[in-house]
Amino acid sequence: MYVYDRHDQKIVDERVAQYRGQTERYLAGELTDEEFLPLRLQNGLYVQRLAPMLRIAVPYGLLNTRQLRALAAISRTYDKGYVHISTRQNVQINWPELAEVPDILAELAAVQMHAIQTSGNCIRNTTTDQFAGVAADELADPRPYCELIRQWSTLHPEFAFLPRKFKIAVCGSREDRAAIHAHDIGIELVPNDAGVIGLRVLVGGGLGRTPVIGSEICPWLDRRHMLTYLEAILRVYNQHGRRDNKYKARIKILVKAMGVDAFRAAVEREWQAVKDGPTTLTEDAFEYAESFFTEPAYRELDGADEARALDRQCADEPIFGNWVARNTCEHRVSGYRSVTISLKATGYPPGDITAENLELLADLADRYSFGELRTTHQQNLVLADVAASDLYTLWQALQAEGLATPNIGYLTDVICCPGGDYCSLANAKSIPVAEALQARFDDIDYVYDLGPLDLNISGCMNACGHHHIGHIGVLGVDKKGEEFYQVSLGGSQGKDASIGKILGPSFRQDDMPDVIERILNTYVSLREEEESFLDTYRRVGIEPFKERVYATAD
Amino acid sequence: MPRLIKDGRIVEEPTAPMLHSLEDWQALTDKTGTAVQLEPGDDLSPLLPHLGSIEVVAVSFPAFMDGRCFSYARELRERGYTGEIRAVGHFIRDQLTYLSRVGVNAFAPAGDLDLDDALGSLADFTEFYQASNNEPLPLFRRRT
Ligand code: SF4
């Protein structure tokens, strides 16, 4: 993974010193709340319902074990001994003291981490596929691109006070696991006719109050123009994005208002001014970035042998077999698999993990996965490079600590924002809904029978739980001061991304497990053979679901 | 006498430049040695043919969160403007590094911003990833 040199380190250290000064000035009354707000936000600090929340950047989801241990230590010293993995692959702690945040940032800087631009109206952490570099369906490794974007966007002088937040995602594989259609800018690495990898650029996707699927503004861009082209897009947005209404300030609204062709033309105009300038990427720059994402020292394994041995182990111990089937996936290198560790055990808030378990995973990553670990936007963790012959011992270690819940991609792998338990913007709680659903659907065979199913919960319109792109989406709404939940169906991420459709009037929290059960029963009764929930929905539409859910409700 | 930060020093200004609004400025027949103030939302293009004769472009911050002026300054420099770019209005000290990096070289804040403190903030950072006014090459072209 990327390693700072003295330049990177200096930037992060100077940022810590700057923020220390800002915090001191704020505490001394020299900065107003209003002035301090964007400064703390751009260093990851929110002031939440109960306490501040610090969001720590995990660039494109990659962590080494030194960083994992530092996060565990920080959560113990400054917080309550656990952290939360966010849907933007970042790590959040919920109870730090405002005055101690500069110390936390200094400890992060010591392990080459920071919280720069994890919130505020600026360019946020660039996200990508959690299986980057190891996926069997990958065309190009997105991580060097992400790193170049990270550097370019970090403390960019022109774009620190944008109309609104700005999110970029990159995908380099056939299947899109980075939800690039739901980002302000989505980049897909694609070959042109000559087989040269370049960038397909989408713009104006996003969730929130007005969910929109991104539009293509460039089918193929030479990769050396990546940064100047991004700069041109950002400049058009910075100058013309709306600033009078925060609900209309995202780039998707600007693209809609201008029309995608006019927007593209405006970008082209700006681009001509900076194209081929010093920000044009060089081959050396790519080589340098790529040099950090080389293959680890894989053992030479006989894939067929390994597969047979694994099959035997799975047959001998069906619980292990379940876990292998659900929580591991194919790896580019023969004899290896990628393992997803579910943070969705029933009874725990989705995405939360304790300091002890972080340390355990650090040990396991050192032993079995080249000392690296990844966060996913589904709020799970990934050990990307595990030899098939190590899976059984790894599983035993995970199982002993309750970290082997075999539900990746299934109903109970609920994606859920922190919601009303933590977040001051929430309309409703989200974690209790997730927990009630996990408790109701605790029959794992039933859950498997339902097939792959994304259930996403957001506590408000900000859509941190990505409810619009869940096959089943749940949104907390406020009805005369009471917490209600609106359900939508048919959303999806991936290359055929779609926005879910609202089922109808919203429901009380207590009714949610029944409502979801009726939706699932409808699916089960209508599906044909092996048809997935999403395919059935796409075939029959929303009406049959509506009828049954509301009919029974009377 | 009014004081401001200019080219990294605190200076006194005996006579302030006559800042025209964009509209008034456009009406001037002779643009030599003129000064114009851009408000967020103004269109930069009328200035472009006259970059050689304008003496001061002021970029205005009615509110410090409005970041449009950062793009104005950067574009002016990219198009070869070498005269003064002056930030006026309600920007805050913590924006000075960014502002100087996009090409603002004079700072005349409204309100009670202490110029000595502000001057200190100009040195918050000494290393940068991006190409900018004070560092023409991005870090990826300078790494050794
Ligand atoms: S979706 Fe709303 S409630 Fe949930 S974390 Fe985001 S802002 Fe908070």
XYZ file of C-alpha atoms and ligand atoms in Angstrom:
706
model
C 0.000 0.000 0.000
C 1.003 3.622 -0.305
C 3.816 4.746 1.984
C 4.426 8.406 2.806
C 7.749 9.940 1.967
C 9.017 13.056 3.770
C 6.805 15.304 1.616
C 3.559 13.506 2.455
C 4.537 13.320 6.106
C 5.281 17.021 6.240
C 1.906 17.953 4.787
C 0.069 15.845 7.349
C 2.240 17.086 10.230
C 1.715 20.708 9.236
C -1.985 20.076 9.092
C -1.970 18.726 12.643
C -0.068 21.802 13.861
C -2.478 24.095 12.061
C -5.493 22.378 13.570
C -3.956 22.431 17.030
C -3.671 26.206 16.724
C -7.244 26.478 15.463
C -8.581 24.397 18.346
C -6.675 26.532 20.856
C -8.028 29.711 19.313
C -11.548 28.311 19.408
C -11.274 27.266 23.036
C -9.836 30.700 23.857
C -12.829 32.350 22.227
C -10.835 33.811 19.340
C -12.746 31.858 16.699
C -16.524 31.959 16.559
C -18.578 28.773 16.269
C -19.372 29.749 12.721
C -15.717 30.235 11.797
C -14.560 27.089 13.562
C -17.248 24.949 11.933
C -15.654 24.432 8.495
C -12.201 24.133 10.041
C -13.164 21.295 12.352
C -15.321 19.651 9.699
C -12.430 19.589 7.244
C -10.499 17.795 9.971
C -13.248 15.246 10.417
C -14.868 16.582 13.566
C -18.644 16.747 13.842
C -20.483 17.832 16.935
C -23.130 15.190 17.337
C -26.163 14.558 19.438
C -24.287 13.288 22.482
C -20.661 14.111 21.838
C -18.319 15.018 19.019
C -17.704 12.413 16.343
C -14.346 12.115 14.617
C -14.225 10.620 11.153
C -10.819 9.265 10.251
C -9.902 8.895 6.597
C -9.109 5.452 5.285
C -7.993 6.293 1.757
C -9.876 3.959 -0.585
C -10.363 1.556 2.288
C -6.782 0.351 2.772
C -5.201 -0.192 6.198
C -2.027 -1.858 7.362
C -1.847 -3.617 10.699
C 0.206 -0.872 12.327
C -2.635 1.505 11.530
C -5.226 -0.963 12.798
C -3.431 -1.236 16.113
C -3.127 2.529 16.325
C -6.880 2.850 15.736
C -7.518 0.320 18.479
C -5.245 2.215 20.865
C -6.835 5.562 19.996
C -10.321 4.189 20.548
C -9.229 2.990 23.991
C -7.402 6.123 25.073
C -9.758 8.733 23.714
C -13.019 6.906 23.233
C -15.057 3.960 24.435
C -12.973 1.170 22.994
C -14.771 0.600 19.736
C -14.946 2.154 16.275
C -17.498 2.280 13.493
C -16.848 1.559 9.812
C -18.780 4.042 7.682
C -20.359 3.524 4.277
C -17.542 5.646 2.830
C -14.962 3.141 4.036
C -13.846 5.535 6.791
C -13.518 4.879 10.507
C -15.510 6.852 13.057
C -15.155 7.261 16.779
C -18.112 8.656 18.646
C -16.967 10.121 21.915
C -13.701 12.067 21.622
C -13.145 15.311 23.537
C -12.916 18.317 21.276
C -9.776 19.531 23.063
C -8.060 16.161 22.551
C -8.674 15.875 18.841
C -5.326 17.495 17.926
C -3.590 14.785 19.973
C -5.581 12.102 18.190
C -4.633 13.597 14.844
C -0.971 13.616 15.894
C -1.181 9.924 16.798
C -2.786 9.230 13.445
C -0.096 11.198 11.619
C 2.522 9.000 13.305
C 1.072 6.010 11.409
C 0.514 7.935 8.171
C -3.159 8.612 8.713
C -5.279 11.723 8.987
C -8.831 13.015 9.076
C -8.391 15.632 6.372
C -11.532 16.428 4.380
C -13.606 13.625 5.826
C -16.427 16.111 6.125
C -17.232 19.669 5.101
C -17.878 21.194 1.684
C -14.794 19.835 0.017
C -13.526 16.808 -1.881
C -13.970 13.781 0.361
C -12.190 10.468 0.618
C -12.046 8.755 -2.764
C -13.516 5.273 -2.571
C -13.127 2.128 -4.612
C -13.689 -1.599 -4.884
C -12.739 -3.468 -1.711
C -11.290 -6.185 -3.936
C -9.037 -3.840 -5.902
C -5.920 -5.614 -7.076
C -7.194 -9.086 -6.262
C -10.544 -9.346 -8.042
C -10.760 -11.942 -10.751
C -12.781 -9.581 -12.969
C -10.410 -6.624 -12.739
C -9.228 -4.785 -15.859
C -6.969 -2.297 -14.101
C -6.041 -1.733 -10.486
C -7.891 1.415 -9.359
C -5.683 2.076 -6.316
C -2.885 4.037 -8.025
C -5.545 6.250 -9.583
C -7.198 6.709 -6.208
C -3.887 7.625 -4.617
C -3.148 10.205 -7.303
C -6.615 11.657 -6.749
C -6.077 11.602 -2.993
C -2.926 13.643 -3.320
C -4.421 16.067 -5.801
C -7.542 16.620 -3.699
C -5.772 16.897 -0.332
C -5.730 20.555 0.715
C -6.449 21.660 -2.830
C -6.345 25.455 -2.543
C -9.146 26.158 -4.990
C -11.699 23.617 -3.833
C -11.838 23.815 -0.041
C -15.020 25.907 0.023
C -17.263 24.256 -2.523
C -21.029 24.695 -2.571
C -21.355 21.269 -0.954
C -19.502 18.037 -0.293
C -17.968 16.231 -3.234
C -17.397 12.507 -3.589
C -15.385 10.591 -6.150
C -15.324 6.829 -6.691
C -13.190 4.729 -9.026
C -13.843 1.250 -10.370
C -11.546 -0.920 -12.464
C -13.457 -4.149 -12.810
C -16.290 -5.612 -14.850
C -18.654 -5.604 -11.933
C -18.916 -2.219 -10.231
C -18.376 -2.668 -6.505
C -17.703 1.010 -5.890
C -21.181 2.384 -6.733
C -19.668 4.852 -9.203
C -23.120 5.817 -10.497
C -24.013 7.212 -7.094
C -21.104 9.653 -6.835
C -20.516 13.269 -7.778
C -17.844 11.905 -10.072
C -17.618 8.244 -10.973
C -14.581 6.977 -12.835
C -14.518 3.654 -14.612
C -11.218 2.369 -15.949
C -11.933 1.073 -19.446
C -9.875 0.099 -22.481
C -10.311 1.963 -25.772
C -10.362 0.168 -29.133
C -6.599 -0.148 -29.026
C -6.794 -1.792 -25.605
C -5.288 1.175 -23.757
C -6.785 1.786 -20.328
C -8.337 5.195 -19.918
C -11.115 6.793 -17.915
C -14.819 6.791 -18.532
C -16.097 9.740 -16.543
C -19.567 9.998 -15.041
C -20.786 13.081 -13.301
C -23.725 14.170 -11.205
C -24.706 10.925 -9.551
C -25.663 11.006 -5.915
C -28.106 9.942 -3.279
C -29.539 12.262 -0.638
C -32.792 14.157 -1.090
C -32.729 13.960 -4.895
C -31.207 10.627 -5.909
C -29.719 10.646 -9.399
C -27.738 8.147 -11.452
C -24.584 9.736 -12.890
C -24.358 10.775 -16.546
C -21.419 10.052 -18.793
C -19.517 13.163 -19.838
C -16.507 11.467 -21.294
C -16.454 7.931 -22.742
C -12.652 7.593 -22.690
C -10.024 9.983 -21.384
C -6.286 9.485 -21.650
C -5.220 8.848 -18.076
C -2.553 11.530 -18.079
C -5.360 14.080 -18.299
C -7.135 12.710 -15.245
C -6.285 15.537 -12.852
C -6.692 18.449 -15.251
C -10.055 17.083 -16.315
C -11.160 16.694 -12.700
C -9.959 20.219 -12.068
C -12.099 21.510 -14.921
C -15.200 19.732 -13.575
C -14.593 21.061 -10.081
C -14.053 24.565 -11.374
C -17.343 24.610 -13.250
C -19.033 23.312 -10.131
C -17.304 25.730 -7.780
C -18.344 28.696 -9.876
C -21.829 27.665 -10.895
C -23.114 25.254 -8.270
C -25.942 26.729 -6.211
C -25.032 28.207 -2.865
C -28.417 29.610 -1.885
C -30.019 26.325 -0.880
C -28.043 23.478 0.586
C -30.482 20.913 -0.733
C -29.835 22.096 -4.273
C -26.104 22.576 -3.955
C -24.759 19.214 -5.100
C -23.306 18.928 -8.587
C -26.161 16.658 -9.694
C -28.530 19.641 -9.471
C -26.179 21.780 -11.568
C -25.814 19.060 -14.201
C -29.599 18.697 -14.356
C -30.149 22.436 -14.570
C -27.580 22.964 -17.313
C -28.272 19.724 -19.119
C -25.481 17.217 -19.485
C -24.396 18.492 -22.917
C -24.054 22.091 -21.783
C -22.264 20.923 -18.679
C -19.859 18.880 -20.773
C -19.213 21.894 -23.011
C -18.480 24.093 -19.982
C -16.046 21.499 -18.664
C -14.343 21.285 -22.066
C -13.908 25.075 -22.097
C -12.333 25.125 -18.660
C -10.276 22.106 -19.519
C -8.665 23.770 -22.526
C -7.157 26.330 -20.140
C -5.422 23.737 -17.950
C -5.006 20.797 -20.307
C -1.362 19.848 -20.897
C -0.310 22.191 -18.087
C 1.936 21.128 -15.188
C -0.873 19.131 -13.554
C -0.869 16.743 -16.505
C 0.199 13.403 -15.076
C 3.491 11.955 -16.188
C 4.368 8.317 -16.785
C 6.765 8.656 -13.845
C 3.921 9.757 -11.613
C 1.904 6.689 -12.576
C 4.888 4.426 -12.146
C 5.578 5.869 -8.728
C 1.965 5.418 -7.632
C 1.817 1.924 -9.103
C 5.014 0.893 -7.346
C 3.094 0.808 -4.040
C 0.470 -1.605 -5.259
C 2.587 -4.457 -6.496
C 1.810 -8.077 -5.763
C 2.674 -9.384 -2.322
C 4.898 -12.473 -2.171
C 2.240 -15.057 -3.013
C 3.182 -18.634 -2.461
C 3.111 -20.879 -5.487
C 0.049 -22.982 -4.846
C -1.626 -25.644 -6.854
C -5.105 -24.186 -7.225
C -6.782 -27.484 -8.010
C -5.178 -29.219 -5.033
C -6.133 -26.418 -2.709
C -9.686 -26.409 -3.980
C -10.069 -30.137 -3.386
C -8.688 -29.864 0.140
C -10.977 -26.965 0.892
C -14.001 -28.821 -0.451
C -13.217 -31.683 1.903
C -12.974 -29.371 4.897
C -16.239 -27.724 3.925
C -17.991 -31.061 3.619
C -16.643 -32.189 6.990
C -17.779 -29.062 8.749
C -20.863 -27.529 7.154
C -20.744 -24.360 9.282
C -17.302 -23.705 7.896
C -18.613 -24.553 4.442
C -21.342 -21.941 4.813
C -18.831 -19.340 5.778
C -16.539 -20.180 2.864
C -19.470 -20.043 0.461
C -20.802 -16.700 1.728
C -17.810 -14.813 3.072
C -14.989 -15.667 0.708
C -14.637 -15.007 -2.973
C -12.524 -15.855 -5.917
C -9.038 -14.397 -6.131
C -7.010 -13.483 -9.190
C -4.207 -15.750 -7.979
C -4.714 -19.471 -7.968
C -4.948 -21.003 -4.490
C -5.927 -17.756 -2.790
C -9.272 -16.332 -1.707
C -10.486 -12.992 -0.382
C -12.272 -13.098 2.935
C -14.952 -10.694 4.106
C -15.370 -10.400 7.846
C -18.957 -9.585 8.640
C -19.515 -6.790 11.161
C -23.218 -7.623 11.087
C -23.633 -10.112 13.877
C -27.084 -9.971 15.417
C -27.117 -7.789 18.497
C -24.281 -5.462 17.459
C -24.708 -2.164 15.640
C -23.824 -2.783 11.976
C -20.239 -1.751 11.234
C -19.063 -1.481 14.840
C -15.962 -3.300 16.044
C -14.190 -3.323 19.389
C -10.548 -2.447 19.991
C -9.807 -6.052 21.015
C -11.245 -7.382 17.798
C -9.331 -4.821 15.758
C -6.167 -6.109 17.375
C -7.153 -9.701 16.778
C -7.740 -8.908 13.117
C -4.394 -7.146 12.948
C -2.726 -10.324 14.218
C -4.676 -12.456 11.761
C -3.883 -10.096 8.890
C -0.200 -10.309 9.768
C -0.357 -14.060 9.838
C -2.601 -14.756 6.866
C -2.974 -11.721 4.621
C 0.323 -9.869 4.216
C -0.379 -7.392 6.988
C -3.179 -5.530 5.235
C -6.891 -5.145 5.771
C -9.606 -3.270 3.932
C -12.829 -1.532 4.876
C -15.870 -1.860 2.636
C -18.728 0.510 1.909
C -20.999 -2.283 3.110
C -19.375 -1.684 6.529
C -17.448 -4.912 6.684
C -13.741 -5.731 6.657
C -11.735 -7.689 4.130
C -8.630 -9.828 4.312
C -7.826 -9.776 0.639
C -5.067 -12.356 0.229
C -5.647 -15.539 2.176
C -4.318 -18.902 0.991
C -7.170 -21.409 0.748
C -5.259 -23.767 3.021
C -5.240 -21.124 5.788
C -8.974 -20.529 5.687
C -9.859 -23.146 8.243
C -7.520 -21.909 10.976
C -8.481 -18.345 10.192
C -12.152 -19.234 10.466
C -11.620 -20.942 13.821
C -9.944 -17.838 15.197
C -12.755 -15.629 13.912
C -15.455 -17.994 15.061
C -14.086 -17.967 18.605
C -14.652 -14.203 18.794
C -18.009 -14.095 17.032
C -16.490 -12.655 13.879
C -17.523 -15.420 11.506
C -21.154 -14.498 10.819
C -21.699 -16.099 7.405
C -24.056 -13.541 5.868
C -22.131 -11.424 3.359
C -24.478 -10.114 0.689
C -27.563 -11.541 2.395
C -30.510 -9.951 4.154
C -28.878 -9.688 7.566
C -25.737 -8.018 6.161
C -27.669 -4.795 6.703
C -26.048 -1.524 5.665
C -27.036 1.016 8.261
C -25.987 4.563 9.154
C -25.459 5.527 12.822
C -28.880 7.218 12.812
C -30.664 8.794 15.737
C -28.607 7.039 18.375
C -25.631 9.187 17.432
C -26.278 11.555 14.591
C -27.747 14.993 15.231
C -29.194 15.213 11.726
C -31.279 12.061 12.062
C -35.048 11.941 11.737
C -35.177 8.488 13.230
C -33.059 5.774 14.747
C -31.667 3.223 12.345
C -29.677 0.758 14.456
C -32.714 -0.605 16.375
C -34.438 -1.284 13.048
C -31.412 -3.209 11.809
C -31.257 -5.153 15.048
C -34.968 -5.959 14.988
C -34.656 -7.265 11.433
C -31.617 -9.355 12.255
C -33.464 -10.784 15.249
C -36.581 -11.568 13.217
C -34.714 -13.208 10.379
C -32.384 -15.328 12.439
C -32.981 -18.545 10.519
C -29.885 -18.660 8.366
C -31.342 -21.210 5.955
C -34.273 -18.941 5.269
C -31.862 -16.038 4.742
C -29.814 -18.095 2.267
C -32.956 -19.193 0.499
C -33.813 -15.542 -0.128
C -30.601 -15.202 -2.071
C -28.491 -12.068 -2.396
C -30.289 -9.126 -0.901
C -29.124 -5.616 -0.053
C -31.078 -3.996 2.730
C -29.996 -0.434 3.449
C -31.162 1.862 6.242
C -30.630 5.622 6.521
C -31.788 7.740 9.448
C -32.536 10.739 7.249
C -32.501 12.110 3.716
C -28.731 12.484 3.757
C -28.731 8.826 2.840
C -25.499 7.780 4.520
C -26.968 4.266 4.584
C -27.402 4.449 0.773
C -31.039 3.394 1.088
C -31.853 4.429 -2.493
C -29.608 1.737 -3.926
C -30.650 -1.033 -1.578
C -32.862 -3.732 -3.090
C -34.901 -2.868 -0.031
C -34.293 0.639 1.252
C -35.464 1.997 4.588
C -35.496 5.697 5.339
C -36.233 7.300 8.695
C -38.739 10.139 8.424
C -40.243 12.480 10.916
C -44.038 12.519 11.114
C -45.242 15.155 13.536
C -42.337 14.503 15.851
C -42.640 10.716 15.663
C -40.168 8.360 14.055
C -41.504 6.613 10.957
C -39.918 4.582 8.209
C -40.429 4.794 4.491
C -39.660 1.708 2.444
C -38.451 1.640 -1.146
C -37.863 -1.306 -3.433
C -35.759 -2.073 -6.468
C -32.689 0.054 -5.910
C -29.377 -1.376 -6.942
C -25.745 -0.488 -7.212
C -23.427 -1.838 -9.838
C -23.331 -1.178 -13.550
C -27.082 -1.473 -13.937
C -27.619 0.903 -11.022
C -31.143 2.031 -10.237
C -32.871 4.140 -7.626
C -35.488 2.405 -5.495
C -39.169 3.262 -5.774
C -41.149 4.274 -2.712
C -43.629 1.593 -1.696
C -46.182 3.902 -0.076
C -47.007 5.509 3.274
C -44.426 5.027 6.000
C -44.514 2.620 8.935
C -43.914 2.626 12.672
C -40.705 1.140 13.991
C -42.541 -1.752 15.673
C -44.149 -2.733 12.390
C -40.944 -2.863 10.394
C -40.106 -6.558 10.839
C -43.668 -7.471 9.726
C -43.488 -5.151 6.762
C -40.191 -6.584 5.594
C -41.511 -10.088 6.120
C -44.512 -9.374 3.909
C -42.245 -7.992 1.220
C -40.091 -11.099 1.400
C -43.122 -13.412 1.348
C -44.372 -11.634 -1.739
C -41.040 -12.194 -3.411
C -40.909 -15.858 -2.420
C -44.386 -16.496 -3.789
C -43.696 -14.717 -7.087
C -40.151 -15.741 -7.894
C -39.441 -18.093 -10.715
C -36.843 -20.762 -10.052
C -33.578 -19.175 -8.974
C -34.699 -15.627 -9.624
C -33.191 -13.063 -7.253
C -35.215 -10.499 -5.351
C -34.067 -7.747 -7.672
C -34.891 -9.689 -10.823
C -38.321 -10.607 -9.537
C -38.983 -7.012 -8.624
C -37.857 -5.872 -12.052
C -40.162 -8.392 -13.687
C -43.315 -7.841 -11.634
C -42.927 -4.209 -10.577
C -43.926 -2.630 -7.311
C -47.691 -3.237 -7.427
C -47.869 -6.801 -6.066
C -45.645 -5.758 -3.156
C -47.777 -2.743 -2.470
C -50.999 -4.718 -2.516
C -49.804 -7.318 -0.068
C -48.017 -5.046 2.330
C -50.868 -2.592 2.678
C -53.670 -5.133 2.386
C -52.430 -7.058 5.367
C -51.831 -3.857 7.257
C -55.539 -3.020 7.377
C -3.641 55.041 7.527
C -5.254 51.771 6.331
C -2.990 48.753 6.611
C -3.055 45.569 4.623
C -0.934 42.541 3.831
C 0.803 42.769 0.501
C 3.361 40.367 -0.920
C 3.935 38.796 2.467
C 4.368 42.021 4.459
C 2.160 44.420 6.344
C 2.116 47.730 4.529
C 0.327 51.028 4.890
C -1.643 52.326 1.995
C -1.877 56.097 1.708
C -4.582 56.025 -0.921
C -6.760 53.013 -1.486
C -7.313 52.013 -5.116
C -10.606 53.092 -6.618
C -12.432 49.776 -6.814
C -15.139 49.698 -9.471
C -17.923 47.217 -9.567
C -17.733 44.997 -12.636
C -20.557 46.895 -14.269
C -19.036 50.335 -13.648
C -15.666 49.101 -14.703
C -17.029 47.789 -17.999
C -18.342 51.274 -18.714
C -14.883 52.850 -18.363
C -13.419 53.820 -21.708
C -9.804 53.741 -20.612
C -9.000 50.664 -18.556
C -5.327 51.455 -17.991
C -4.376 51.346 -14.343
C -7.908 50.547 -13.230
C -9.128 48.485 -10.292
C -12.175 46.251 -10.382
C -13.928 44.274 -7.672
C -15.400 40.876 -8.466
C -18.332 39.615 -6.438
C -19.152 35.910 -6.269
C -21.266 35.121 -9.302
C -19.681 37.749 -11.558
C -18.515 36.675 -14.977
C -14.775 36.848 -15.367
C -14.658 36.958 -19.149
C -15.014 40.765 -19.650
C -11.698 41.142 -17.820
C -9.736 38.742 -19.962
C -8.917 41.078 -22.894
C -7.624 43.723 -20.441
C -5.422 41.731 -18.119
C -2.378 43.721 -19.203
C -3.822 47.054 -18.205
C -5.728 46.310 -14.993
C -3.794 47.230 -11.847
C -5.888 45.617 -9.132
C -8.537 42.909 -9.170
C -10.261 42.667 -5.812
C -12.025 39.402 -5.047
C -14.752 39.931 -2.541
C -15.902 37.698 0.304
C -19.377 38.704 1.423
C -19.209 35.526 3.538
C -16.121 33.442 4.126
C -17.793 30.172 3.134
C -18.359 31.346 -0.430
C -15.429 29.821 -2.300
C -16.066 31.138 -5.791
C -13.322 33.753 -5.514
C -10.713 31.037 -5.188
C -11.474 30.026 -8.764
C -11.474 33.632 -9.999
C -8.007 34.258 -8.628
C -6.619 31.035 -10.008
C -8.073 31.626 -13.431
C -6.716 35.161 -13.584
C -3.233 33.902 -12.857
C -3.575 31.050 -15.323
C -4.509 33.525 -18.017
C -1.364 35.494 -17.309
C -2.571 38.307 -15.089
C 0.404 39.674 -13.130
C -1.163 42.649 -11.350
C -2.435 42.664 -7.799
C -5.212 40.347 -6.651
C -6.601 41.574 -3.399
C -8.947 39.647 -1.135
C -11.450 41.967 0.507
C -14.305 41.313 2.886
C -15.000 38.576 5.355
C -12.448 35.872 4.740
C -10.761 34.362 7.765
C -7.147 33.941 8.706
C -7.252 30.192 8.132
C -7.966 30.771 4.462
C -4.808 32.764 3.826
C -2.587 29.900 2.721
C -5.218 28.730 0.253
C -5.794 32.264 -0.985
C -2.135 32.972 -1.523
C -1.765 29.672 -3.328
C -4.468 30.547 -5.836
C -2.709 33.820 -6.554
C -4.069 36.385 -4.121
C -1.150 38.577 -3.089
C -2.884 41.295 -1.060
C -5.263 40.918 1.865
C -7.481 43.678 3.156
C -9.873 41.992 5.543
C -13.030 43.626 6.830
C -13.625 43.455 10.562
C -11.055 42.984 13.269
C -8.745 40.356 11.843
C -5.312 40.977 13.328
C -2.879 41.392 10.464
C 0.113 40.077 12.416
C -1.779 36.873 13.230
C -2.961 36.635 9.657
C 0.568 37.044 8.389
C 1.593 34.109 10.570
C -1.083 31.916 8.955
C 0.456 32.484 5.546
C 3.158 30.070 6.661
C 0.805 27.314 7.901
C 2.056 25.063 5.138
C 5.416 24.751 3.457
C 4.704 21.665 1.348
C 1.905 21.103 -1.149
C 0.620 18.429 -3.467
C -0.805 20.672 -6.169
C 0.711 23.082 -8.617
C -0.265 26.548 -7.504
C 0.818 30.105 -7.640
C 3.620 29.715 -5.116
C 4.752 26.337 -6.408
C 4.411 25.958 -10.170
C 5.008 22.190 -10.171
C 2.795 19.613 -8.504
C 4.535 17.342 -6.008
C 4.481 14.422 -8.428
C 6.889 16.353 -10.641
C 9.143 17.265 -7.720
C 9.491 14.100 -5.668
C 13.055 13.088 -5.080
S -28.285 9.334 6.964
Fe -28.848 11.031 8.275
S -29.077 10.076 10.262
Fe -27.888 8.670 9.069
S -25.770 9.222 9.522
Fe -26.371 10.286 7.648
S -26.987 12.272 8.373
Fe -27.017 10.937 10.162
